[in-house]
Amino acid sequence: QKEVEQDPGPLSVPEGAIVSLNCTYSNSAFQYFMWYRQYSRKGPELLMYTYSSGNKEDGRFTAQVDKSSKYISLFIRDSQPSDSATYLCAMSARNAGNNRKLIWGLGTSLAVNP
Amino acid sequence: EAQVTQNPRYLITVTGKKLTVTCSQNMNHEYMSWYRQDPGLGLRQIYYSMNVEVTDKGDVPEGYKVSRKEKRNFPLILESPSPNQTSLYFCASRITGYLNEKLFFGSGTQLSVL
């Protein structure tokens, strides 16, 4: 079993839809949870970062962490064609050393259609 | 502009011909890392560096070398490339310290080894 599982999609939604992206994980030591967005032929860029449990909101984006279920989500409200990208979840453990190695999901490909 | 610069963006080479992919960051980051990204396998860390003259292996270091002689530069060296090293490569950097998880990625180098 992989440490982090993420449905690769692809996910196709109409413009304006609410999008839900999810990852599950198995390592209960994970404390740092991140969502990166990767446009085609570009490097990933950090979108949302959450430490431990709870919700975090930034504009149209909301990140949720449920540590009891080992489940994280990213919600995109009023989705736009410019949101079309691959979304990667990543997480690391508090005591992972100086490297704080990130464990990555495989990414979910999202297409928002005008 | 704060950025991580990789060169070249695209590279086609033949088995056994030594090559170097350069990476430079202008953010004075201590930490730098190399990843490769493959379909179905996601992002995998090759090597990382916590600071000048300090490097360590990631998850898939075989066939690669790195050096960190200056803070801003972290070149990736393939001494004798093989076809299984055909991949999309990313360099990334961040500052070190508590809760500093934001990785800045370069735009990637698409390498094909024939």
PDB file of C-alpha atoms in Angstrom:
ATOM      1  CA  GLN A   1       0.000   0.000   0.000  1.00  0.00           C
ATOM      2  CA  LYS A   2       1.321   3.433  -0.913  1.00  0.00           C
ATOM      3  CA  GLU A   3       1.772   5.956   1.874  1.00  0.00           C
ATOM      4  CA  VAL A   4      -0.309   8.497  -0.047  1.00  0.00           C
ATOM      5  CA  GLU A   5      -3.146   7.616  -2.419  1.00  0.00           C
ATOM      6  CA  GLN A   6      -4.623  10.083  -4.879  1.00  0.00           C
ATOM      7  CA  ASP A   7      -7.092   9.379  -7.675  1.00  0.00           C
ATOM      8  CA  PRO A   8      -5.377  10.478 -10.918  1.00  0.00           C
ATOM      9  CA  GLY A   9      -8.671  11.337 -12.650  1.00  0.00           C
ATOM     10  CA  PRO A  10      -8.969  12.924 -15.108  1.00  0.00           C
ATOM     11  CA  LEU A  11     -11.694  15.099 -13.671  1.00  0.00           C
ATOM     12  CA  SER A  12     -13.706  17.268 -16.060  1.00  0.00           C
ATOM     13  CA  VAL A  13     -16.149  19.896 -14.755  1.00  0.00           C
ATOM     14  CA  PRO A  14     -18.050  22.863 -16.197  1.00  0.00           C
ATOM     15  CA  GLU A  15     -16.957  26.390 -15.354  1.00  0.00           C
ATOM     16  CA  GLY A  16     -18.423  27.557 -12.048  1.00  0.00           C
ATOM     17  CA  ALA A  17     -18.616  24.072 -10.507  1.00  0.00           C
ATOM     18  CA  ILE A  18     -17.348  23.199  -7.043  1.00  0.00           C
ATOM     19  CA  VAL A  19     -14.431  20.820  -7.301  1.00  0.00           C
ATOM     20  CA  SER A  20     -13.375  18.369  -4.597  1.00  0.00           C
ATOM     21  CA  LEU A  21      -9.933  16.782  -4.724  1.00  0.00           C
ATOM     22  CA  ASN A  22      -8.839  14.210  -2.171  1.00  0.00           C
ATOM     23  CA  CYS A  23      -5.921  12.214  -0.825  1.00  0.00           C
ATOM     24  CA  THR A  24      -5.755   9.465   1.740  1.00  0.00           C
ATOM     25  CA  TYR A  25      -2.673   8.477   3.663  1.00  0.00           C
ATOM     26  CA  SER A  26      -1.522   5.716   5.968  1.00  0.00           C
ATOM     27  CA  ASN A  27       1.222   7.291   8.099  1.00  0.00           C
ATOM     28  CA  SER A  28      -0.253   8.771  11.265  1.00  0.00           C
ATOM     29  CA  ALA A  29       2.986  10.727  11.845  1.00  0.00           C
ATOM     30  CA  PHE A  30       2.216  13.151   9.001  1.00  0.00           C
ATOM     31  CA  GLN A  31       1.709  16.661  10.360  1.00  0.00           C
ATOM     32  CA  TYR A  32       2.307  18.932   7.358  1.00  0.00           C
ATOM     33  CA  PHE A  33      -0.143  18.795   4.467  1.00  0.00           C
ATOM     34  CA  MET A  34       0.222  20.642   1.201  1.00  0.00           C
ATOM     35  CA  TRP A  35      -1.472  21.047  -2.153  1.00  0.00           C
ATOM     36  CA  TYR A  36       0.610  21.934  -5.167  1.00  0.00           C
ATOM     37  CA  ARG A  37      -0.736  22.950  -8.556  1.00  0.00           C
ATOM     38  CA  GLN A  38       1.147  21.960 -11.693  1.00  0.00           C
ATOM     39  CA  TYR A  39       0.331  23.438 -15.073  1.00  0.00           C
ATOM     40  CA  SER A  40       1.334  21.528 -18.179  1.00  0.00           C
ATOM     41  CA  ARG A  41       5.093  21.708 -18.860  1.00  0.00           C
ATOM     42  CA  LYS A  42       5.687  23.693 -15.639  1.00  0.00           C
ATOM     43  CA  GLY A  43       7.007  22.942 -12.174  1.00  0.00           C
ATOM     44  CA  PRO A  44       4.597  22.485  -9.241  1.00  0.00           C
ATOM     45  CA  GLU A  45       3.747  25.584  -7.207  1.00  0.00           C
ATOM     46  CA  LEU A  46       2.495  25.595  -3.622  1.00  0.00           C
ATOM     47  CA  LEU A  47      -1.207  26.370  -3.430  1.00  0.00           C
ATOM     48  CA  MET A  48      -2.206  25.565   0.144  1.00  0.00           C
ATOM     49  CA  TYR A  49      -0.370  24.525   3.282  1.00  0.00           C
ATOM     50  CA  THR A  50      -1.880  23.195   6.510  1.00  0.00           C
ATOM     51  CA  TYR A  51      -0.187  22.177   9.705  1.00  0.00           C
ATOM     52  CA  SER A  52      -1.995  19.422  11.626  1.00  0.00           C
ATOM     53  CA  SER A  53      -5.807  19.265  11.470  1.00  0.00           C
ATOM     54  CA  GLY A  54      -8.494  21.697  10.475  1.00  0.00           C
ATOM     55  CA  ASN A  55      -9.498  23.917   7.604  1.00  0.00           C
ATOM     56  CA  LYS A  56      -7.709  26.690   5.795  1.00  0.00           C
ATOM     57  CA  GLU A  57      -9.290  29.051   3.294  1.00  0.00           C
ATOM     58  CA  ASP A  58      -7.627  31.240   0.679  1.00  0.00           C
ATOM     59  CA  GLY A  59      -9.950  32.909  -1.778  1.00  0.00           C
ATOM     60  CA  ARG A  60     -11.757  30.233  -3.792  1.00  0.00           C
ATOM     61  CA  PHE A  61      -9.621  27.460  -2.292  1.00  0.00           C
ATOM     62  CA  THR A  62     -10.246  25.557   0.952  1.00  0.00           C
ATOM     63  CA  ALA A  63      -7.985  22.856   2.334  1.00  0.00           C
ATOM     64  CA  GLN A  64      -9.287  20.382   4.914  1.00  0.00           C
ATOM     65  CA  VAL A  65      -7.399  17.850   6.983  1.00  0.00           C
ATOM     66  CA  ASP A  66      -9.119  15.044   8.862  1.00  0.00           C
ATOM     67  CA  LYS A  67      -6.382  13.249  10.758  1.00  0.00           C
ATOM     68  CA  SER A  68      -8.773  10.778  12.383  1.00  0.00           C
ATOM     69  CA  SER A  69      -9.718   9.475   8.927  1.00  0.00           C
ATOM     70  CA  LYS A  70      -6.275  10.127   7.389  1.00  0.00           C
ATOM     71  CA  TYR A  71      -7.947  12.121   4.649  1.00  0.00           C
ATOM     72  CA  ILE A  72      -7.219  15.523   3.139  1.00  0.00           C
ATOM     73  CA  SER A  73      -9.274  17.535   0.681  1.00  0.00           C
ATOM     74  CA  LEU A  74      -8.957  20.579  -1.516  1.00  0.00           C
ATOM     75  CA  PHE A  75     -12.132  22.386  -2.539  1.00  0.00           C
ATOM     76  CA  ILE A  76     -12.244  24.857  -5.402  1.00  0.00           C
ATOM     77  CA  ARG A  77     -15.300  27.095  -5.550  1.00  0.00           C
ATOM     78  CA  ASP A  78     -16.505  28.817  -8.723  1.00  0.00           C
ATOM     79  CA  SER A  79     -13.955  26.899 -10.771  1.00  0.00           C
ATOM     80  CA  GLN A  80     -12.398  28.699 -13.742  1.00  0.00           C
ATOM     81  CA  PRO A  81     -10.736  27.422 -16.928  1.00  0.00           C
ATOM     82  CA  SER A  82      -7.484  28.788 -15.492  1.00  0.00           C
ATOM     83  CA  ASP A  83      -7.807  26.173 -12.714  1.00  0.00           C
ATOM     84  CA  SER A  84      -7.198  23.429 -15.297  1.00  0.00           C
ATOM     85  CA  ALA A  85      -4.033  21.747 -14.060  1.00  0.00           C
ATOM     86  CA  THR A  86      -2.779  18.735 -12.144  1.00  0.00           C
ATOM     87  CA  TYR A  87      -3.179  18.998  -8.379  1.00  0.00           C
ATOM     88  CA  LEU A  88      -0.643  17.182  -6.229  1.00  0.00           C
ATOM     89  CA  CYS A  89      -1.034  16.507  -2.542  1.00  0.00           C
ATOM     90  CA  ALA A  90       2.113  16.235  -0.449  1.00  0.00           C
ATOM     91  CA  MET A  91       2.758  15.604   3.208  1.00  0.00           C
ATOM     92  CA  SER A  92       5.584  15.138   5.676  1.00  0.00           C
ATOM     93  CA  ALA A  93       6.120  14.067   9.239  1.00  0.00           C
ATOM     94  CA  ARG A  94       7.150  16.362  12.085  1.00  0.00           C
ATOM     95  CA  ASN A  95      10.197  14.255  12.940  1.00  0.00           C
ATOM     96  CA  ALA A  96      11.357  13.587   9.393  1.00  0.00           C
ATOM     97  CA  GLY A  97      14.732  15.210  10.005  1.00  0.00           C
ATOM     98  CA  ASN A  98      16.162  18.242   8.262  1.00  0.00           C
ATOM     99  CA  ASN A  99      15.204  16.893   4.873  1.00  0.00           C
ATOM    100  CA  ARG A 100      11.543  16.739   5.959  1.00  0.00           C
ATOM    101  CA  LYS A 101      11.035  14.523   2.967  1.00  0.00           C
ATOM    102  CA  LEU A 102       7.769  15.150   1.207  1.00  0.00           C
ATOM    103  CA  ILE A 103       5.630  12.162   0.283  1.00  0.00           C
ATOM    104  CA  TRP A 104       3.714  12.962  -2.870  1.00  0.00           C
ATOM    105  CA  GLY A 105       0.446  11.808  -4.319  1.00  0.00           C
ATOM    106  CA  LEU A 106       0.447  11.018  -8.035  1.00  0.00           C
ATOM    107  CA  GLY A 107      -1.694  14.042  -8.811  1.00  0.00           C
ATOM    108  CA  THR A 108      -5.259  14.547 -10.088  1.00  0.00           C
ATOM    109  CA  SER A 109      -5.700  16.039 -13.542  1.00  0.00           C
ATOM    110  CA  LEU A 110      -8.489  18.643 -13.606  1.00  0.00           C
ATOM    111  CA  ALA A 111     -10.076  20.222 -16.679  1.00  0.00           C
ATOM    112  CA  VAL A 112     -12.543  23.102 -16.226  1.00  0.00           C
ATOM    113  CA  ASN A 113     -14.577  23.583 -19.381  1.00  0.00           C
ATOM    114  CA  PRO A 114     -15.897  27.038 -20.394  1.00  0.00           C
TER     115      PRO A 114
ATOM    116  CA  GLU B   1      12.025  38.046  -9.752  1.00  0.00           C
ATOM    117  CA  ALA B   2      12.457  35.129  -7.314  1.00  0.00           C
ATOM    118  CA  GLN B   3      12.992  31.985  -9.302  1.00  0.00           C
ATOM    119  CA  VAL B   4      14.660  28.630  -9.800  1.00  0.00           C
ATOM    120  CA  THR B   5      16.253  28.370 -13.231  1.00  0.00           C
ATOM    121  CA  GLN B   6      16.998  25.066 -14.899  1.00  0.00           C
ATOM    122  CA  ASN B   7      18.818  24.495 -18.164  1.00  0.00           C
ATOM    123  CA  PRO B   8      18.275  23.067 -20.638  1.00  0.00           C
ATOM    124  CA  ARG B   9      14.492  22.741 -20.899  1.00  0.00           C
ATOM    125  CA  TYR B  10      14.738  19.882 -23.380  1.00  0.00           C
ATOM    126  CA  LEU B  11      17.608  17.481 -23.950  1.00  0.00           C
ATOM    127  CA  ILE B  12      17.965  14.473 -26.212  1.00  0.00           C
ATOM    128  CA  THR B  13      21.110  12.424 -25.808  1.00  0.00           C
ATOM    129  CA  VAL B  14      22.477   8.942 -26.386  1.00  0.00           C
ATOM    130  CA  THR B  15      23.324   6.211 -23.922  1.00  0.00           C
ATOM    131  CA  GLY B  16      26.615   6.763 -22.150  1.00  0.00           C
ATOM    132  CA  LYS B  17      27.206  10.408 -23.078  1.00  0.00           C
ATOM    133  CA  LYS B  18      27.814  12.398 -19.899  1.00  0.00           C
ATOM    134  CA  LEU B  19      25.521  15.350 -19.328  1.00  0.00           C
ATOM    135  CA  THR B  20      24.865  18.039 -16.749  1.00  0.00           C
ATOM    136  CA  VAL B  21      21.583  19.762 -15.978  1.00  0.00           C
ATOM    137  CA  THR B  22      22.134  23.088 -14.277  1.00  0.00           C
ATOM    138  CA  CYS B  23      20.006  24.596 -11.523  1.00  0.00           C
ATOM    139  CA  SER B  24      20.328  28.042 -10.031  1.00  0.00           C
ATOM    140  CA  GLN B  25      18.181  29.920  -7.489  1.00  0.00           C
ATOM    141  CA  ASN B  26      18.285  33.614  -6.604  1.00  0.00           C
ATOM    142  CA  MET B  27      16.457  33.437  -3.253  1.00  0.00           C
ATOM    143  CA  ASN B  28      19.439  32.611  -1.024  1.00  0.00           C
ATOM    144  CA  HIS B  29      17.812  29.301  -0.080  1.00  0.00           C
ATOM    145  CA  GLU B  30      19.842  26.826   1.939  1.00  0.00           C
ATOM    146  CA  TYR B  31      17.925  23.730   0.832  1.00  0.00           C
ATOM    147  CA  MET B  32      17.932  22.458  -2.745  1.00  0.00           C
ATOM    148  CA  SER B  33      16.696  19.205  -4.205  1.00  0.00           C
ATOM    149  CA  TRP B  34      16.348  17.280  -7.451  1.00  0.00           C
ATOM    150  CA  TYR B  35      13.263  15.292  -8.411  1.00  0.00           C
ATOM    151  CA  ARG B  36      12.266  13.188 -11.345  1.00  0.00           C
ATOM    152  CA  GLN B  37       8.632  12.864 -12.408  1.00  0.00           C
ATOM    153  CA  ASP B  38       7.373   9.811 -14.266  1.00  0.00           C
ATOM    154  CA  PRO B  39       3.817   8.756 -15.231  1.00  0.00           C
ATOM    155  CA  GLY B  40       2.383   6.397 -12.652  1.00  0.00           C
ATOM    156  CA  LEU B  41       5.309   6.973 -10.285  1.00  0.00           C
ATOM    157  CA  GLY B  42       4.900  10.647  -9.476  1.00  0.00           C
ATOM    158  CA  LEU B  43       7.623  12.859  -8.049  1.00  0.00           C
ATOM    159  CA  ARG B  44      10.619  11.036  -6.610  1.00  0.00           C
ATOM    160  CA  GLN B  45      13.533  12.704  -4.886  1.00  0.00           C
ATOM    161  CA  ILE B  46      16.976  12.014  -6.358  1.00  0.00           C
ATOM    162  CA  TYR B  47      19.347  14.052  -4.165  1.00  0.00           C
ATOM    163  CA  TYR B  48      19.059  16.966  -1.805  1.00  0.00           C
ATOM    164  CA  SER B  49      21.384  19.478  -0.207  1.00  0.00           C
ATOM    165  CA  MET B  50      20.923  21.207   3.134  1.00  0.00           C
ATOM    166  CA  ASN B  51      23.646  23.770   2.409  1.00  0.00           C
ATOM    167  CA  VAL B  52      26.952  24.323   0.633  1.00  0.00           C
ATOM    168  CA  GLU B  53      29.090  21.166   0.521  1.00  0.00           C
ATOM    169  CA  VAL B  54      26.290  19.137   2.208  1.00  0.00           C
ATOM    170  CA  THR B  55      24.484  16.667  -0.042  1.00  0.00           C
ATOM    171  CA  ASP B  56      22.596  13.450   0.582  1.00  0.00           C
ATOM    172  CA  LYS B  57      20.761  10.741  -1.305  1.00  0.00           C
ATOM    173  CA  GLY B  58      17.039  10.783  -1.861  1.00  0.00           C
ATOM    174  CA  ASP B  59      14.924   7.821  -2.911  1.00  0.00           C
ATOM    175  CA  VAL B  60      16.373   7.176  -6.381  1.00  0.00           C
ATOM    176  CA  PRO B  61      20.037   8.321  -6.434  1.00  0.00           C
ATOM    177  CA  GLU B  62      21.492   5.517  -8.585  1.00  0.00           C
ATOM    178  CA  GLY B  63      23.076   6.824 -11.780  1.00  0.00           C
ATOM    179  CA  TYR B  64      23.158  10.453 -10.636  1.00  0.00           C
ATOM    180  CA  LYS B  65      25.683  12.765  -9.032  1.00  0.00           C
ATOM    181  CA  VAL B  66      25.321  16.234  -7.559  1.00  0.00           C
ATOM    182  CA  SER B  67      27.561  18.916  -6.142  1.00  0.00           C
ATOM    183  CA  ARG B  68      26.930  22.060  -4.091  1.00  0.00           C
ATOM    184  CA  LYS B  69      29.965  24.295  -4.317  1.00  0.00           C
ATOM    185  CA  GLU B  70      27.975  27.520  -4.192  1.00  0.00           C
ATOM    186  CA  LYS B  71      24.741  28.269  -2.392  1.00  0.00           C
ATOM    187  CA  ARG B  72      22.854  29.275  -5.516  1.00  0.00           C
ATOM    188  CA  ASN B  73      23.844  26.352  -7.795  1.00  0.00           C
ATOM    189  CA  PHE B  74      23.024  22.654  -7.608  1.00  0.00           C
ATOM    190  CA  PRO B  75      23.874  20.824 -10.844  1.00  0.00           C
ATOM    191  CA  LEU B  76      22.672  17.294 -11.602  1.00  0.00           C
ATOM    192  CA  ILE B  77      25.205  15.100 -13.368  1.00  0.00           C
ATOM    193  CA  LEU B  78      24.499  11.926 -15.296  1.00  0.00           C
ATOM    194  CA  GLU B  79      27.889  10.298 -15.862  1.00  0.00           C
ATOM    195  CA  SER B  80      26.612   7.536 -18.159  1.00  0.00           C
ATOM    196  CA  PRO B  81      22.947   8.091 -18.991  1.00  0.00           C
ATOM    197  CA  SER B  82      20.743   5.112 -19.745  1.00  0.00           C
ATOM    198  CA  PRO B  83      17.265   4.940 -21.325  1.00  0.00           C
ATOM    199  CA  ASN B  84      15.624   4.357 -17.911  1.00  0.00           C
ATOM    200  CA  GLN B  85      16.733   7.875 -16.976  1.00  0.00           C
ATOM    201  CA  THR B  86      14.423   9.325 -19.597  1.00  0.00           C
ATOM    202  CA  SER B  87      12.188  11.517 -17.456  1.00  0.00           C
ATOM    203  CA  LEU B  88      11.052  15.018 -16.515  1.00  0.00           C
ATOM    204  CA  TYR B  89      13.459  16.509 -13.992  1.00  0.00           C
ATOM    205  CA  PHE B  90      12.774  19.303 -11.518  1.00  0.00           C
ATOM    206  CA  CYS B  91      15.058  21.275  -9.284  1.00  0.00           C
ATOM    207  CA  ALA B  92      13.522  22.822  -6.182  1.00  0.00           C
ATOM    208  CA  SER B  93      14.644  25.014  -3.293  1.00  0.00           C
ATOM    209  CA  ARG B  94      13.372  26.400  -0.004  1.00  0.00           C
ATOM    210  CA  ILE B  95      14.618  28.042   3.144  1.00  0.00           C
ATOM    211  CA  THR B  96      15.280  25.780   6.130  1.00  0.00           C
ATOM    212  CA  GLY B  97      13.644  26.165   9.479  1.00  0.00           C
ATOM    213  CA  TYR B  98      10.503  25.322  11.359  1.00  0.00           C
ATOM    214  CA  LEU B  99       7.317  25.257   9.300  1.00  0.00           C
ATOM    215  CA  ASN B 100       9.126  26.426   6.173  1.00  0.00           C
ATOM    216  CA  GLU B 101       7.682  23.874   3.775  1.00  0.00           C
ATOM    217  CA  LYS B 102       7.222  25.950   0.634  1.00  0.00           C
ATOM    218  CA  LEU B 103       9.249  24.438  -2.177  1.00  0.00           C
ATOM    219  CA  PHE B 104       9.998  26.584  -5.215  1.00  0.00           C
ATOM    220  CA  PHE B 105      10.352  24.541  -8.390  1.00  0.00           C
ATOM    221  CA  GLY B 106      12.095  25.203 -11.650  1.00  0.00           C
ATOM    222  CA  SER B 107      10.250  24.792 -14.950  1.00  0.00           C
ATOM    223  CA  GLY B 108      11.670  21.338 -15.563  1.00  0.00           C
ATOM    224  CA  THR B 109      14.060  19.573 -17.926  1.00  0.00           C
ATOM    225  CA  GLN B 110      12.619  16.947 -20.248  1.00  0.00           C
ATOM    226  CA  LEU B 111      15.395  14.415 -20.846  1.00  0.00           C
ATOM    227  CA  SER B 112      15.299  11.677 -23.473  1.00  0.00           C
ATOM    228  CA  VAL B 113      18.084   9.083 -23.518  1.00  0.00           C
ATOM    229  CA  LEU B 114      18.178   7.045 -26.719  1.00  0.00           C
TER     230      LEU B 114
END
